[in-house]
PDB file of C-alpha atoms in Angstrom:
ATOM      1  CA  GLU A  13      -9.763 -16.549   1.059  1.00  0.00           C
ATOM      2  CA  VAL A  14      -6.539 -14.726   0.300  1.00  0.00           C
ATOM      3  CA  GLN A  15      -4.187 -14.735   3.230  1.00  0.00           C
ATOM      4  CA  LEU A  16      -0.773 -13.116   3.556  1.00  0.00           C
ATOM      5  CA  VAL A  17       1.174 -13.619   6.807  1.00  0.00           C
ATOM      6  CA  GLU A  18       4.438 -11.852   7.357  1.00  0.00           C
ATOM      7  CA  SER A  19       7.150 -12.908   9.795  1.00  0.00           C
ATOM      8  CA  GLY A  20      10.716 -12.220  10.649  1.00  0.00           C
ATOM      9  CA  GLY A  21      10.503  -8.677  12.052  1.00  0.00           C
ATOM     10  CA  GLY A  22      12.244  -7.665  15.227  1.00  0.00           C
ATOM     11  CA  LEU A  23      14.912  -5.392  16.808  1.00  0.00           C
ATOM     12  CA  VAL A  24      18.153  -5.143  14.842  1.00  0.00           C
ATOM     13  CA  GLN A  25      21.224  -2.962  15.147  1.00  0.00           C
ATOM     14  CA  PRO A  26      22.112  -0.415  12.501  1.00  0.00           C
ATOM     15  CA  GLY A  27      24.239  -1.876   9.788  1.00  0.00           C
ATOM     16  CA  ARG A  28      22.977  -5.393  10.397  1.00  0.00           C
ATOM     17  CA  SER A  29      20.744  -7.596   8.216  1.00  0.00           C
ATOM     18  CA  LEU A  30      17.308  -9.066   8.537  1.00  0.00           C
ATOM     19  CA  LYS A  31      15.146 -11.256   6.307  1.00  0.00           C
ATOM     20  CA  LEU A  32      11.368 -11.018   6.211  1.00  0.00           C
ATOM     21  CA  SER A  33       9.061 -13.738   4.971  1.00  0.00           C
ATOM     22  CA  CYS A  34       5.482 -13.721   3.776  1.00  0.00           C
ATOM     23  CA  ALA A  35       3.434 -16.895   3.519  1.00  0.00           C
ATOM     24  CA  ALA A  36       0.650 -16.727   0.920  1.00  0.00           C
ATOM     25  CA  SER A  37      -2.404 -18.863   0.682  1.00  0.00           C
ATOM     26  CA  GLY A  38      -5.915 -18.832  -0.836  1.00  0.00           C
ATOM     27  CA  PHE A  39      -4.723 -18.077  -4.440  1.00  0.00           C
ATOM     28  CA  THR A  40      -2.313 -19.367  -7.049  1.00  0.00           C
ATOM     29  CA  PHE A  41       0.788 -17.568  -5.815  1.00  0.00           C
ATOM     30  CA  SER A  42       2.879 -18.049  -8.965  1.00  0.00           C
ATOM     31  CA  ASN A  43       0.301 -16.143 -11.073  1.00  0.00           C
ATOM     32  CA  TYR A  44       0.800 -12.793  -9.256  1.00  0.00           C
ATOM     33  CA  TYR A  45       3.342 -10.087  -8.914  1.00  0.00           C
ATOM     34  CA  MET A  46       4.051  -9.446  -5.202  1.00  0.00           C
ATOM     35  CA  ALA A  47       5.330  -6.408  -3.335  1.00  0.00           C
ATOM     36  CA  TRP A  48       6.493  -5.071  -0.043  1.00  0.00           C
ATOM     37  CA  VAL A  49       5.161  -1.767   1.329  1.00  0.00           C
ATOM     38  CA  ARG A  50       6.284  -0.166   4.595  1.00  0.00           C
ATOM     39  CA  GLN A  51       4.972   2.305   7.105  1.00  0.00           C
ATOM     40  CA  ALA A  52       7.213   4.093   9.578  1.00  0.00           C
ATOM     41  CA  PRO A  53       5.592   4.736  12.998  1.00  0.00           C
ATOM     42  CA  LYS A  54       2.792   7.274  12.727  1.00  0.00           C
ATOM     43  CA  LYS A  55       3.771   7.977   9.071  1.00  0.00           C
ATOM     44  CA  GLY A  56       2.411   7.241   5.638  1.00  0.00           C
ATOM     45  CA  LEU A  57       2.935   4.359   3.228  1.00  0.00           C
ATOM     46  CA  GLU A  58       6.047   3.756   1.195  1.00  0.00           C
ATOM     47  CA  TRP A  59       6.503   1.195  -1.595  1.00  0.00           C
ATOM     48  CA  VAL A  60       9.653  -0.872  -1.032  1.00  0.00           C
ATOM     49  CA  ALA A  61       9.856  -3.524  -3.722  1.00  0.00           C
ATOM     50  CA  THR A  62       7.965  -5.469  -6.362  1.00  0.00           C
ATOM     51  CA  ILE A  63       8.743  -8.852  -8.001  1.00  0.00           C
ATOM     52  CA  SER A  64       7.393 -10.470 -11.117  1.00  0.00           C
ATOM     53  CA  THR A  65       5.655 -13.841 -11.212  1.00  0.00           C
ATOM     54  CA  SER A  66       8.799 -15.809 -12.056  1.00  0.00           C
ATOM     55  CA  GLY A  67      11.117 -13.637  -9.957  1.00  0.00           C
ATOM     56  CA  SER A  68      13.151 -12.545 -12.965  1.00  0.00           C
ATOM     57  CA  ARG A  69      12.187  -8.930 -12.678  1.00  0.00           C
ATOM     58  CA  THR A  70      12.472  -6.827  -9.556  1.00  0.00           C
ATOM     59  CA  TYR A  71      11.827  -3.164  -8.896  1.00  0.00           C
ATOM     60  CA  TYR A  72      12.955  -0.839  -6.033  1.00  0.00           C
ATOM     61  CA  PRO A  73      12.795   2.802  -5.074  1.00  0.00           C
ATOM     62  CA  ASP A  74      16.132   4.572  -4.689  1.00  0.00           C
ATOM     63  CA  SER A  75      15.757   4.599  -0.878  1.00  0.00           C
ATOM     64  CA  VAL A  76      16.416   0.823  -0.655  1.00  0.00           C
ATOM     65  CA  LYS A  77      18.045  -0.031  -3.998  1.00  0.00           C
ATOM     66  CA  GLY A  78      21.305  -1.908  -3.438  1.00  0.00           C
ATOM     67  CA  ARG A  79      20.432  -2.767   0.190  1.00  0.00           C
ATOM     68  CA  PHE A  80      17.177  -4.646  -0.099  1.00  0.00           C
ATOM     69  CA  THR A  81      16.488  -7.702  -2.230  1.00  0.00           C
ATOM     70  CA  ILE A  82      12.994  -9.091  -2.880  1.00  0.00           C
ATOM     71  CA  SER A  83      12.684 -12.762  -3.897  1.00  0.00           C
ATOM     72  CA  ARG A  84      10.109 -15.555  -3.950  1.00  0.00           C
ATOM     73  CA  ASP A  85       9.730 -19.297  -3.871  1.00  0.00           C
ATOM     74  CA  ASN A  86       6.651 -20.271  -5.912  1.00  0.00           C
ATOM     75  CA  ALA A  87       6.865 -23.889  -4.756  1.00  0.00           C
ATOM     76  CA  LYS A  88       6.437 -22.703  -1.193  1.00  0.00           C
ATOM     77  CA  SER A  89       4.055 -19.756  -1.943  1.00  0.00           C
ATOM     78  CA  SER A  90       6.458 -17.476  -0.115  1.00  0.00           C
ATOM     79  CA  LEU A  91       7.774 -14.000  -0.596  1.00  0.00           C
ATOM     80  CA  TYR A  92      10.943 -12.662   1.022  1.00  0.00           C
ATOM     81  CA  LEU A  93      12.636  -9.406   1.695  1.00  0.00           C
ATOM     82  CA  GLN A  94      16.435  -9.494   2.511  1.00  0.00           C
ATOM     83  CA  MET A  95      17.372  -6.238   4.144  1.00  0.00           C
ATOM     84  CA  ASN A  96      21.062  -5.384   4.457  1.00  0.00           C
ATOM     85  CA  SER A  97      22.943  -2.366   5.879  1.00  0.00           C
ATOM     86  CA  LEU A  98      19.858  -1.361   7.839  1.00  0.00           C
ATOM     87  CA  LYS A  99      19.403   2.233   8.909  1.00  0.00           C
ATOM     88  CA  SER A 100      17.328   3.756  11.648  1.00  0.00           C
ATOM     89  CA  GLU A 101      15.043   5.163   8.913  1.00  0.00           C
ATOM     90  CA  ASP A 102      14.150   1.666   7.849  1.00  0.00           C
ATOM     91  CA  THR A 103      12.231   1.265  11.149  1.00  0.00           C
ATOM     92  CA  ALA A 104       8.690   0.504  10.018  1.00  0.00           C
ATOM     93  CA  THR A 105       5.953  -2.032   9.758  1.00  0.00           C
ATOM     94  CA  TYR A 106       6.524  -4.067   6.604  1.00  0.00           C
ATOM     95  CA  TYR A 107       3.482  -5.299   4.669  1.00  0.00           C
ATOM     96  CA  CYS A 108       3.416  -7.982   2.037  1.00  0.00           C
ATOM     97  CA  ALA A 109       0.900  -7.200  -0.721  1.00  0.00           C
ATOM     98  CA  ARG A 110      -0.434  -8.834  -3.820  1.00  0.00           C
ATOM     99  CA  VAL A 111      -0.209  -6.697  -6.918  1.00  0.00           C
ATOM    100  CA  ALA A 112      -2.783  -6.266  -9.619  1.00  0.00           C
ATOM    101  CA  THR A 113      -0.641  -5.554 -12.680  1.00  0.00           C
ATOM    102  CA  GLU A 114      -3.505  -4.107 -14.654  1.00  0.00           C
ATOM    103  CA  GLY A 115      -2.979  -0.902 -12.777  1.00  0.00           C
ATOM    104  CA  ASN A 116      -0.306  -1.714 -10.211  1.00  0.00           C
ATOM    105  CA  TRP A 117      -2.615  -1.521  -7.193  1.00  0.00           C
ATOM    106  CA  PHE A 118      -2.142  -3.492  -4.021  1.00  0.00           C
ATOM    107  CA  ALA A 119      -5.179  -5.693  -3.890  1.00  0.00           C
ATOM    108  CA  TYR A 120      -4.525  -7.655  -0.705  1.00  0.00           C
ATOM    109  CA  TRP A 121      -2.312  -6.887   2.297  1.00  0.00           C
ATOM    110  CA  GLY A 122      -0.902  -8.823   5.203  1.00  0.00           C
ATOM    111  CA  GLN A 123      -1.075  -7.776   8.813  1.00  0.00           C
ATOM    112  CA  GLY A 124       2.510  -6.596   8.739  1.00  0.00           C
ATOM    113  CA  THR A 125       5.643  -7.265  10.722  1.00  0.00           C
ATOM    114  CA  LEU A 126       7.497  -4.573  12.725  1.00  0.00           C
ATOM    115  CA  VAL A 127      11.240  -3.938  12.083  1.00  0.00           C
ATOM    116  CA  THR A 128      12.982  -1.707  14.552  1.00  0.00           C
ATOM    117  CA  VAL A 129      16.550  -0.547  13.752  1.00  0.00           C
ATOM    118  CA  SER A 130      18.220   0.731  16.895  1.00  0.00           C
ATOM    119  CA  SER A 131      21.379   0.269  18.875  1.00  0.00           C
TER     120      SER A 131
ATOM    121  CA  ALA B  14       8.996  10.438  -9.107  1.00  0.00           C
ATOM    122  CA  ILE B  15       5.393  11.403  -9.283  1.00  0.00           C
ATOM    123  CA  VAL B  16       4.342  13.330  -6.160  1.00  0.00           C
ATOM    124  CA  LEU B  17       0.754  12.947  -4.999  1.00  0.00           C
ATOM    125  CA  ASN B  18      -0.590  15.933  -2.980  1.00  0.00           C
ATOM    126  CA  GLN B  19      -3.545  14.886  -0.932  1.00  0.00           C
ATOM    127  CA  SER B  20      -5.888  17.365   0.693  1.00  0.00           C
ATOM    128  CA  PRO B  21      -7.119  17.969   3.214  1.00  0.00           C
ATOM    129  CA  SER B  22      -4.758  16.255   5.638  1.00  0.00           C
ATOM    130  CA  SER B  23      -7.617  15.837   8.072  1.00  0.00           C
ATOM    131  CA  ILE B  24     -11.402  16.077   8.060  1.00  0.00           C
ATOM    132  CA  ILE B  25     -13.817  16.139  10.967  1.00  0.00           C
ATOM    133  CA  ALA B  26     -17.269  15.201   9.760  1.00  0.00           C
ATOM    134  CA  SER B  27     -20.662  14.375  11.170  1.00  0.00           C
ATOM    135  CA  GLN B  28     -22.378  11.056  10.498  1.00  0.00           C
ATOM    136  CA  GLY B  29     -24.378  11.304   7.331  1.00  0.00           C
ATOM    137  CA  GLU B  30     -22.214  14.112   5.944  1.00  0.00           C
ATOM    138  CA  LYS B  31     -20.610  13.955   2.524  1.00  0.00           C
ATOM    139  CA  VAL B  32     -16.795  14.176   2.424  1.00  0.00           C
ATOM    140  CA  THR B  33     -14.431  14.558  -0.465  1.00  0.00           C
ATOM    141  CA  ILE B  34     -10.661  14.055  -0.599  1.00  0.00           C
ATOM    142  CA  THR B  35      -8.588  15.305  -3.475  1.00  0.00           C
ATOM    143  CA  CYS B  36      -5.325  13.886  -4.826  1.00  0.00           C
ATOM    144  CA  ARG B  37      -3.297  15.977  -7.249  1.00  0.00           C
ATOM    145  CA  ALA B  38      -0.415  14.406  -9.120  1.00  0.00           C
ATOM    146  CA  SER B  39       2.783  16.278 -10.189  1.00  0.00           C
ATOM    147  CA  SER B  40       2.511  14.610 -13.611  1.00  0.00           C
ATOM    148  CA  SER B  41      -0.458  13.260 -15.579  1.00  0.00           C
ATOM    149  CA  ILE B  42      -1.459   9.685 -14.712  1.00  0.00           C
ATOM    150  CA  SER B  43      -3.682   7.336 -16.662  1.00  0.00           C
ATOM    151  CA  SER B  44      -6.868   6.811 -14.704  1.00  0.00           C
ATOM    152  CA  ASN B  45      -6.147   3.036 -14.722  1.00  0.00           C
ATOM    153  CA  TYR B  46      -3.282   3.755 -12.291  1.00  0.00           C
ATOM    154  CA  LEU B  47      -4.828   5.822  -9.511  1.00  0.00           C
ATOM    155  CA  HIS B  48      -6.100   3.969  -6.432  1.00  0.00           C
ATOM    156  CA  TRP B  49      -7.448   4.615  -2.929  1.00  0.00           C
ATOM    157  CA  TYR B  50      -6.876   2.732   0.325  1.00  0.00           C
ATOM    158  CA  GLN B  51      -8.476   2.867   3.754  1.00  0.00           C
ATOM    159  CA  GLN B  52      -6.440   2.236   6.888  1.00  0.00           C
ATOM    160  CA  LYS B  53      -8.373   1.965  10.144  1.00  0.00           C
ATOM    161  CA  PRO B  54      -6.564   2.636  13.408  1.00  0.00           C
ATOM    162  CA  GLY B  55      -4.248  -0.200  14.309  1.00  0.00           C
ATOM    163  CA  ALA B  56      -5.037  -2.137  11.165  1.00  0.00           C
ATOM    164  CA  PHE B  57      -3.366  -2.836   7.769  1.00  0.00           C
ATOM    165  CA  PRO B  58      -4.434  -0.805   4.657  1.00  0.00           C
ATOM    166  CA  LYS B  59      -7.336  -2.083   2.575  1.00  0.00           C
ATOM    167  CA  LEU B  60      -8.042  -1.358  -1.093  1.00  0.00           C
ATOM    168  CA  VAL B  61     -11.198   0.676  -1.539  1.00  0.00           C
ATOM    169  CA  ILE B  62     -11.183   2.085  -5.052  1.00  0.00           C
ATOM    170  CA  TYR B  63      -8.956   0.942  -7.963  1.00  0.00           C
ATOM    171  CA  SER B  64      -8.427   2.496 -11.340  1.00  0.00           C
ATOM    172  CA  THR B  65      -9.960   5.884 -10.255  1.00  0.00           C
ATOM    173  CA  SER B  66     -13.572   4.717  -9.921  1.00  0.00           C
ATOM    174  CA  TYR B  67     -14.021   0.923  -9.425  1.00  0.00           C
ATOM    175  CA  ARG B  68     -14.993  -0.213  -5.956  1.00  0.00           C
ATOM    176  CA  ALA B  69     -13.094  -3.186  -4.628  1.00  0.00           C
ATOM    177  CA  SER B  70     -14.977  -6.302  -3.646  1.00  0.00           C
ATOM    178  CA  GLY B  71     -17.319  -5.770  -0.654  1.00  0.00           C
ATOM    179  CA  VAL B  72     -16.866  -1.981  -0.570  1.00  0.00           C
ATOM    180  CA  PRO B  73     -20.184  -0.153   0.145  1.00  0.00           C
ATOM    181  CA  SER B  74     -21.641   2.073  -2.577  1.00  0.00           C
ATOM    182  CA  ARG B  75     -21.190   5.163  -0.484  1.00  0.00           C
ATOM    183  CA  PHE B  76     -17.587   5.150  -1.572  1.00  0.00           C
ATOM    184  CA  SER B  77     -16.822   6.544  -5.002  1.00  0.00           C
ATOM    185  CA  GLY B  78     -13.918   7.986  -7.007  1.00  0.00           C
ATOM    186  CA  SER B  79     -13.447  10.093 -10.060  1.00  0.00           C
ATOM    187  CA  GLY B  80     -10.879  12.174 -11.917  1.00  0.00           C
ATOM    188  CA  SER B  81      -8.370  12.179 -14.725  1.00  0.00           C
ATOM    189  CA  GLY B  82      -5.016  13.517 -15.684  1.00  0.00           C
ATOM    190  CA  THR B  83      -3.498  15.162 -12.635  1.00  0.00           C
ATOM    191  CA  SER B  84      -6.659  15.608 -10.466  1.00  0.00           C
ATOM    192  CA  TYR B  85      -8.562  12.817  -8.675  1.00  0.00           C
ATOM    193  CA  SER B  86     -11.121  12.754  -5.907  1.00  0.00           C
ATOM    194  CA  PHE B  87     -12.520  10.250  -3.448  1.00  0.00           C
ATOM    195  CA  THR B  88     -15.992  10.741  -1.926  1.00  0.00           C
ATOM    196  CA  ILE B  89     -17.933   9.183   0.923  1.00  0.00           C
ATOM    197  CA  SER B  90     -21.527  10.165   0.197  1.00  0.00           C
ATOM    198  CA  ARG B  91     -22.813   9.695   3.803  1.00  0.00           C
ATOM    199  CA  VAL B  92     -20.154   9.149   6.407  1.00  0.00           C
ATOM    200  CA  GLU B  93     -20.711   6.299   8.917  1.00  0.00           C
ATOM    201  CA  ALA B  94     -18.920   5.707  12.207  1.00  0.00           C
ATOM    202  CA  GLU B  95     -17.096   2.693  10.692  1.00  0.00           C
ATOM    203  CA  ASP B  96     -15.507   5.009   8.062  1.00  0.00           C
ATOM    204  CA  VAL B  97     -13.140   6.552  10.686  1.00  0.00           C
ATOM    205  CA  ALA B  98      -9.710   5.876   9.107  1.00  0.00           C
ATOM    206  CA  THR B  99      -6.874   7.398   7.193  1.00  0.00           C
ATOM    207  CA  TYR B 100      -7.275   7.323   3.467  1.00  0.00           C
ATOM    208  CA  TYR B 101      -4.421   7.245   0.940  1.00  0.00           C
ATOM    209  CA  CYS B 102      -4.228   7.657  -2.815  1.00  0.00           C
ATOM    210  CA  GLN B 103      -1.569   5.735  -4.756  1.00  0.00           C
ATOM    211  CA  GLN B 104      -0.292   5.853  -8.263  1.00  0.00           C
ATOM    212  CA  GLY B 105       1.042   2.816 -10.112  1.00  0.00           C
ATOM    213  CA  SER B 106       1.729   4.567 -13.394  1.00  0.00           C
ATOM    214  CA  SER B 107       5.491   4.830 -13.029  1.00  0.00           C
ATOM    215  CA  ASN B 108       8.214   3.659 -10.647  1.00  0.00           C
ATOM    216  CA  PRO B 109       8.535   4.447  -7.900  1.00  0.00           C
ATOM    217  CA  ASN B 110       4.977   3.727  -6.970  1.00  0.00           C
ATOM    218  CA  THR B 111       4.001   6.595  -4.682  1.00  0.00           C
ATOM    219  CA  PHE B 112       1.328   7.335  -2.104  1.00  0.00           C
ATOM    220  CA  GLY B 113      -0.277  10.534  -0.923  1.00  0.00           C
ATOM    221  CA  ALA B 114       0.468  11.601   2.612  1.00  0.00           C
ATOM    222  CA  GLY B 115      -2.959  10.496   3.819  1.00  0.00           C
ATOM    223  CA  THR B 116      -6.207  12.113   4.959  1.00  0.00           C
ATOM    224  CA  LYS B 117      -7.349  11.332   8.466  1.00  0.00           C
ATOM    225  CA  LEU B 118     -11.150  11.183   8.818  1.00  0.00           C
ATOM    226  CA  GLU B 119     -12.661  11.649  12.257  1.00  0.00           C
ATOM    227  CA  LEU B 120     -16.220  11.927  13.432  1.00  0.00           C
ATOM    228  CA  LYS B 121     -17.637  15.061  15.081  1.00  0.00           C
TER     229      LYS B 121
END
C-alpha cells in the first residue's frame, strides 16, 4: 500500500525558514517523480514543486521560485521542501504527492502538514 | 499559464441525480493531461479520473469523464451520499501545473 506521510509543519514568522519532509513507503520511491501541492485555508489546490527521479531536475511555479527548494533522498525514500523567506500567503496545508509522468497527474497524496506563517 | 475555468462552482443535487461539471482550459490540452480529483471535507485530495476518461483504481463506475481540446467534463451518473465533496480538474500539459477552482457538491 502506498503511504506518504508529511511532517515538519508548524507556526513560523514571516521571513523565516521551514523544512518539510515526506516519508514514502509501499513503492519503489526512486522510480517516481514526486511533488508538493498546497492548499490555503478554505481555498483551492496549488502546485508548488516537482522533482525528477534522480533529483537532477526540479520545477516550480513563479510564486515560489527562488524561495522554495524541493529535494529527495532515494536511500531514505524521503522527499523534502525547504521553504525560505516565508510570507503570510504561504500559509497552507502542504501535501506530498506521487506523480504519474505519463500525464503529470498526482496519483497518491499524503495527509498533509499545516504551515502557518504569522507574527 | 493555462487557466482552468470550472463550472458550476457549487451543485446541490438529490441522491440518484446525474451531475456534470465542466472544465474549460484557456489553451488546448492533450487529453492525456487532464485529470479530476475528489476532496471530501477534512480529507486530502484523491485521484478519480486521469487522462480525461480513465477511472483510478477502486473508483466506482458512476464516475466518468470526457472531452478534448479546451473543453472537458466530469459526470456522476447517480449521485450517492458518499460523493459529497469538492471536485477539481487539473492540467499537467505545461508548467505550471494548474487546477480549476473547484466544484462543491452537496446533497439536497
